[in-house]
GROMACS .gro file of C-alpha atoms in nm:
model
  189
    1UNK     CA    1  -8.008  -5.546  17.812
    2UNK     CA    2  -8.279  -5.275  17.832
    3UNK     CA    3  -8.409  -5.082  18.126
    4UNK     CA    4  -8.639  -4.839  18.184
    5UNK     CA    5  -8.778  -4.571  18.437
    6UNK     CA    6  -8.937  -4.693  18.780
    7UNK     CA    7  -9.300  -4.704  18.827
    8UNK     CA    8  -9.330  -4.386  19.056
    9UNK     CA    9  -9.127  -4.171  18.790
   10UNK     CA   10  -9.370  -4.310  18.515
   11UNK     CA   11  -9.643  -4.175  18.756
   12UNK     CA   12  -9.496  -3.834  18.801
   13UNK     CA   13  -9.383  -3.798  18.457
   14UNK     CA   14  -9.765  -3.867  18.298
   15UNK     CA   15  -9.916  -3.595  18.558
   16UNK     CA   16  -9.639  -3.333  18.445
   17UNK     CA   17  -9.715  -3.386  18.076
   18UNK     CA   18 -10.111  -3.397  18.145
   19UNK     CA   19 -10.051  -3.065  18.368
   20UNK     CA   20  -9.874  -2.876  18.110
   21UNK     CA   21 -10.093  -2.993  17.827
   22UNK     CA   22 -10.404  -2.854  18.003
   23UNK     CA   23 -10.229  -2.553  18.117
   24UNK     CA   24 -10.178  -2.501  17.763
   25UNK     CA   25 -10.554  -2.566  17.692
   26UNK     CA   26 -10.396  -2.845  17.446
   27UNK     CA   27 -10.619  -3.178  17.374
   28UNK     CA   28 -10.454  -3.491  17.333
   29UNK     CA   29 -10.516  -3.512  16.987
   30UNK     CA   30 -10.363  -3.134  16.938
   31UNK     CA   31 -10.027  -3.236  17.167
   32UNK     CA   32 -10.049  -3.560  16.905
   33UNK     CA   33 -10.036  -3.341  16.649
   34UNK     CA   34  -9.763  -3.109  16.781
   35UNK     CA   35  -9.524  -3.403  16.919
   36UNK     CA   36  -9.586  -3.686  16.619
   37UNK     CA   37  -9.695  -3.919  16.914
   38UNK     CA   38  -9.996  -4.123  16.904
   39UNK     CA   39 -10.307  -4.028  17.089
   40UNK     CA   40 -10.315  -4.356  17.233
   41UNK     CA   41  -9.953  -4.354  17.322
   42UNK     CA   42 -10.002  -4.014  17.487
   43UNK     CA   43 -10.288  -4.108  17.689
   44UNK     CA   44 -10.103  -4.441  17.800
   45UNK     CA   45  -9.818  -4.226  17.917
   46UNK     CA   46 -10.079  -3.949  18.095
   47UNK     CA   47 -10.210  -4.261  18.292
   48UNK     CA   48  -9.852  -4.395  18.364
   49UNK     CA   49  -9.918  -4.682  18.179
   50UNK     CA   50  -9.637  -4.657  17.937
   51UNK     CA   51  -9.266  -4.657  18.018
   52UNK     CA   52  -9.164  -4.421  17.696
   53UNK     CA   53  -8.825  -4.382  17.546
   54UNK     CA   54  -8.635  -4.066  17.598
   55UNK     CA   55  -8.668  -4.000  17.231
   56UNK     CA   56  -9.025  -4.009  17.251
   57UNK     CA   57  -9.032  -3.813  17.569
   58UNK     CA   58  -8.817  -3.542  17.393
   59UNK     CA   59  -9.075  -3.540  17.084
   60UNK     CA   60  -9.328  -3.475  17.324
   61UNK     CA   61  -9.163  -3.215  17.503
   62UNK     CA   62  -9.111  -3.024  17.186
   63UNK     CA   63  -9.482  -3.029  17.145
   64UNK     CA   64  -9.549  -2.879  17.452
   65UNK     CA   65  -9.241  -2.613  17.407
   66UNK     CA   66  -9.056  -2.721  17.686
   67UNK     CA   67  -8.745  -2.941  17.754
   68UNK     CA   68  -8.715  -3.338  17.835
   69UNK     CA   69  -8.530  -3.236  18.174
   70UNK     CA   70  -8.861  -2.991  18.257
   71UNK     CA   71  -9.103  -3.288  18.197
   72UNK     CA   72  -8.872  -3.523  18.416
   73UNK     CA   73  -8.888  -3.250  18.689
   74UNK     CA   74  -8.514  -3.167  18.745
   75UNK     CA   75  -8.474  -2.882  18.937
   76UNK     CA   76  -8.802  -2.907  19.105
   77UNK     CA   77  -8.820  -2.888  19.502
   78UNK     CA   78  -8.914  -3.291  19.500
   79UNK     CA   79  -8.598  -3.344  19.270
   80UNK     CA   80  -8.306  -3.201  19.461
   81UNK     CA   81  -8.063  -3.474  19.388
   82UNK     CA   82  -8.149  -3.529  19.024
   83UNK     CA   83  -8.408  -3.792  18.874
   84UNK     CA   84  -8.314  -4.124  18.799
   85UNK     CA   85  -8.466  -4.154  18.429
   86UNK     CA   86  -8.299  -4.535  18.330
   87UNK     CA   87  -8.237  -4.817  18.540
   88UNK     CA   88  -8.188  -5.226  18.492
   89UNK     CA   89  -8.269  -5.531  18.713
   90UNK     CA   90  -7.889  -5.575  18.714
   91UNK     CA   91  -7.849  -5.243  18.894
   92UNK     CA   92  -7.713  -4.982  18.635
   93UNK     CA   93  -7.871  -4.647  18.633
   94UNK     CA   94  -7.873  -4.299  18.484
   95UNK     CA   95  -7.963  -3.996  18.692
   96UNK     CA   96  -8.048  -3.653  18.532
   97UNK     CA   97  -7.888  -3.441  18.771
   98UNK     CA   98  -7.968  -3.084  18.620
   99UNK     CA   99  -8.022  -2.900  18.322
  100UNK     CA  100  -8.015  -2.541  18.221
  101UNK     CA  101  -8.234  -2.400  17.923
  102UNK     CA  102  -8.160  -2.111  17.725
  103UNK     CA  103  -8.408  -2.020  17.409
  104UNK     CA  104  -8.194  -2.221  17.161
  105UNK     CA  105  -8.019  -2.479  17.381
  106UNK     CA  106  -8.053  -2.724  17.668
  107UNK     CA  107  -7.765  -2.878  17.844
  108UNK     CA  108  -7.830  -3.136  18.058
  109UNK     CA  109  -7.570  -3.311  18.329
  110UNK     CA  110  -7.622  -3.706  18.395
  111UNK     CA  111  -7.454  -3.960  18.595
  112UNK     CA  112  -7.424  -4.297  18.488
  113UNK     CA  113  -7.323  -4.637  18.662
  114UNK     CA  114  -7.319  -4.919  18.412
  115UNK     CA  115  -7.254  -5.299  18.535
  116UNK     CA  116  -7.161  -5.637  18.350
  117UNK     CA  117  -7.355  -5.670  18.045
  118UNK     CA  118  -7.598  -5.406  18.081
  119UNK     CA  119  -7.605  -5.182  17.752
  120UNK     CA  120  -7.739  -4.813  17.711
  121UNK     CA  121  -7.877  -4.711  17.364
  122UNK     CA  122  -7.987  -4.337  17.306
  123UNK     CA  123  -7.991  -4.066  17.081
  124UNK     CA  124  -8.135  -4.201  16.788
  125UNK     CA  125  -8.453  -3.952  16.663
  126UNK     CA  126  -8.313  -3.714  16.937
  127UNK     CA  127  -8.188  -3.371  16.816
  128UNK     CA  128  -7.819  -3.387  16.966
  129UNK     CA  129  -7.520  -3.127  16.912
  130UNK     CA  130  -7.313  -3.364  17.120
  131UNK     CA  131  -7.222  -3.541  17.441
  132UNK     CA  132  -6.930  -3.477  17.650
  133UNK     CA  133  -6.815  -3.768  17.904
  134UNK     CA  134  -6.588  -3.793  18.161
  135UNK     CA  135  -6.554  -4.153  18.349
  136UNK     CA  136  -6.454  -4.188  18.719
  137UNK     CA  137  -6.432  -4.546  18.760
  138UNK     CA  138  -6.359  -4.850  18.524
  139UNK     CA  139  -6.381  -4.799  18.156
  140UNK     CA  140  -6.663  -4.675  17.885
  141UNK     CA  141  -6.703  -4.815  17.559
  142UNK     CA  142  -6.914  -4.593  17.347
  143UNK     CA  143  -7.034  -4.745  16.999
  144UNK     CA  144  -7.170  -4.489  16.714
  145UNK     CA  145  -7.142  -4.382  16.374
  146UNK     CA  146  -6.793  -4.251  16.406
  147UNK     CA  147  -6.656  -4.620  16.553
  148UNK     CA  148  -6.580  -4.747  16.888
  149UNK     CA  149  -6.433  -4.481  17.133
  150UNK     CA  150  -6.289  -4.630  17.479
  151UNK     CA  151  -6.287  -4.360  17.787
  152UNK     CA  152  -6.064  -4.496  18.065
  153UNK     CA  153  -6.115  -4.391  18.444
  154UNK     CA  154  -5.995  -4.041  18.469
  155UNK     CA  155  -6.038  -3.963  18.097
  156UNK     CA  156  -6.287  -3.782  17.893
  157UNK     CA  157  -6.424  -3.784  17.529
  158UNK     CA  158  -6.715  -3.688  17.334
  159UNK     CA  159  -6.970  -3.815  17.097
  160UNK     CA  160  -7.114  -3.582  16.784
  161UNK     CA  161  -7.439  -3.594  16.668
  162UNK     CA  162  -7.515  -3.867  16.443
  163UNK     CA  163  -7.790  -4.161  16.432
  164UNK     CA  164  -7.717  -4.265  16.802
  165UNK     CA  165  -7.528  -4.439  17.019
  166UNK     CA  166  -7.455  -4.741  17.262
  167UNK     CA  167  -7.280  -4.716  17.631
  168UNK     CA  168  -7.168  -4.987  17.796
  169UNK     CA  169  -6.869  -5.104  18.073
  170UNK     CA  170  -6.551  -5.246  17.889
  171UNK     CA  171  -6.500  -5.611  17.997
  172UNK     CA  172  -6.836  -5.603  18.164
  173UNK     CA  173  -6.706  -5.440  18.477
  174UNK     CA  174  -6.860  -5.150  18.623
  175UNK     CA  175  -6.813  -4.812  18.485
  176UNK     CA  176  -6.935  -4.484  18.627
  177UNK     CA  177  -6.914  -4.168  18.432
  178UNK     CA  178  -7.059  -3.805  18.430
  179UNK     CA  179  -7.212  -3.689  18.077
  180UNK     CA  180  -7.320  -3.326  17.949
  181UNK     CA  181  -7.570  -3.311  17.653
  182UNK     CA  182  -7.600  -3.043  17.418
  183UNK     CA  183  -7.928  -3.042  17.282
  184UNK     CA  184  -8.080  -2.749  17.047
  185UNK     CA  185  -8.420  -2.691  17.189
  186UNK     CA  186  -8.646  -2.698  16.893
  187UNK     CA  187  -8.921  -2.404  16.830
  188UNK     CA  188  -9.257  -2.452  16.829
  189UNK     CA  189  -9.482  -2.251  16.630
   0.00000   0.00000   0.00000
C-alpha cells in the first residue's frame, strides 16, 4: 500500500521550491536541467498539484544546492516537531524530525509508525550511505538487496546503500521505530 504527503505539506513544499528557485534567479527550465526533473513536473510541484516522491525531491534539492530536509522546512519555526512526509489512509506515517547538514553529508532523523499491511518503499534513486534503525514497538521487517532483516522492539540494525528498501511491520502488527539516514550531499557546479 502506498501513501504520500498531506495536501498542506505539498503546497508548502511547492512554495519553498519556487522561492528557492527564484532566490537563485533560476527559471523552471534551468532547474529542470540541474535536477533532471521535467519542467512540467517542476511546475506541478511548485503549484502544489503533484505529490512527488522523496527520490524526486532529492534531485530537486540537489539542483538547488540544498537538501531534502531543507526543502521540507525541517528546522523552520513552523515545524518545531518535524514534518510529516509520508502517511497512509490506514494510519501509518513517517515524520522527518530533524536534519544536520555539513558540506559533504546530510544526517536525517525520522520517526515511523507502520500499521497492518502498509509498506513503505524508498531509497531507489537516492544517494545513500546507510540508514540506522531502532525499534521501539513491534517488529520491523526491512527488505533490501542484502535480503530480509527483522528488528524486534528494543533492537537496532542498519541498511547499507543499495538499490532500495522496503519497510513493513512484521505479521501486520504495529511497528514504531526511529531511523537515522546518512546521505552524501552532491556538489552542484
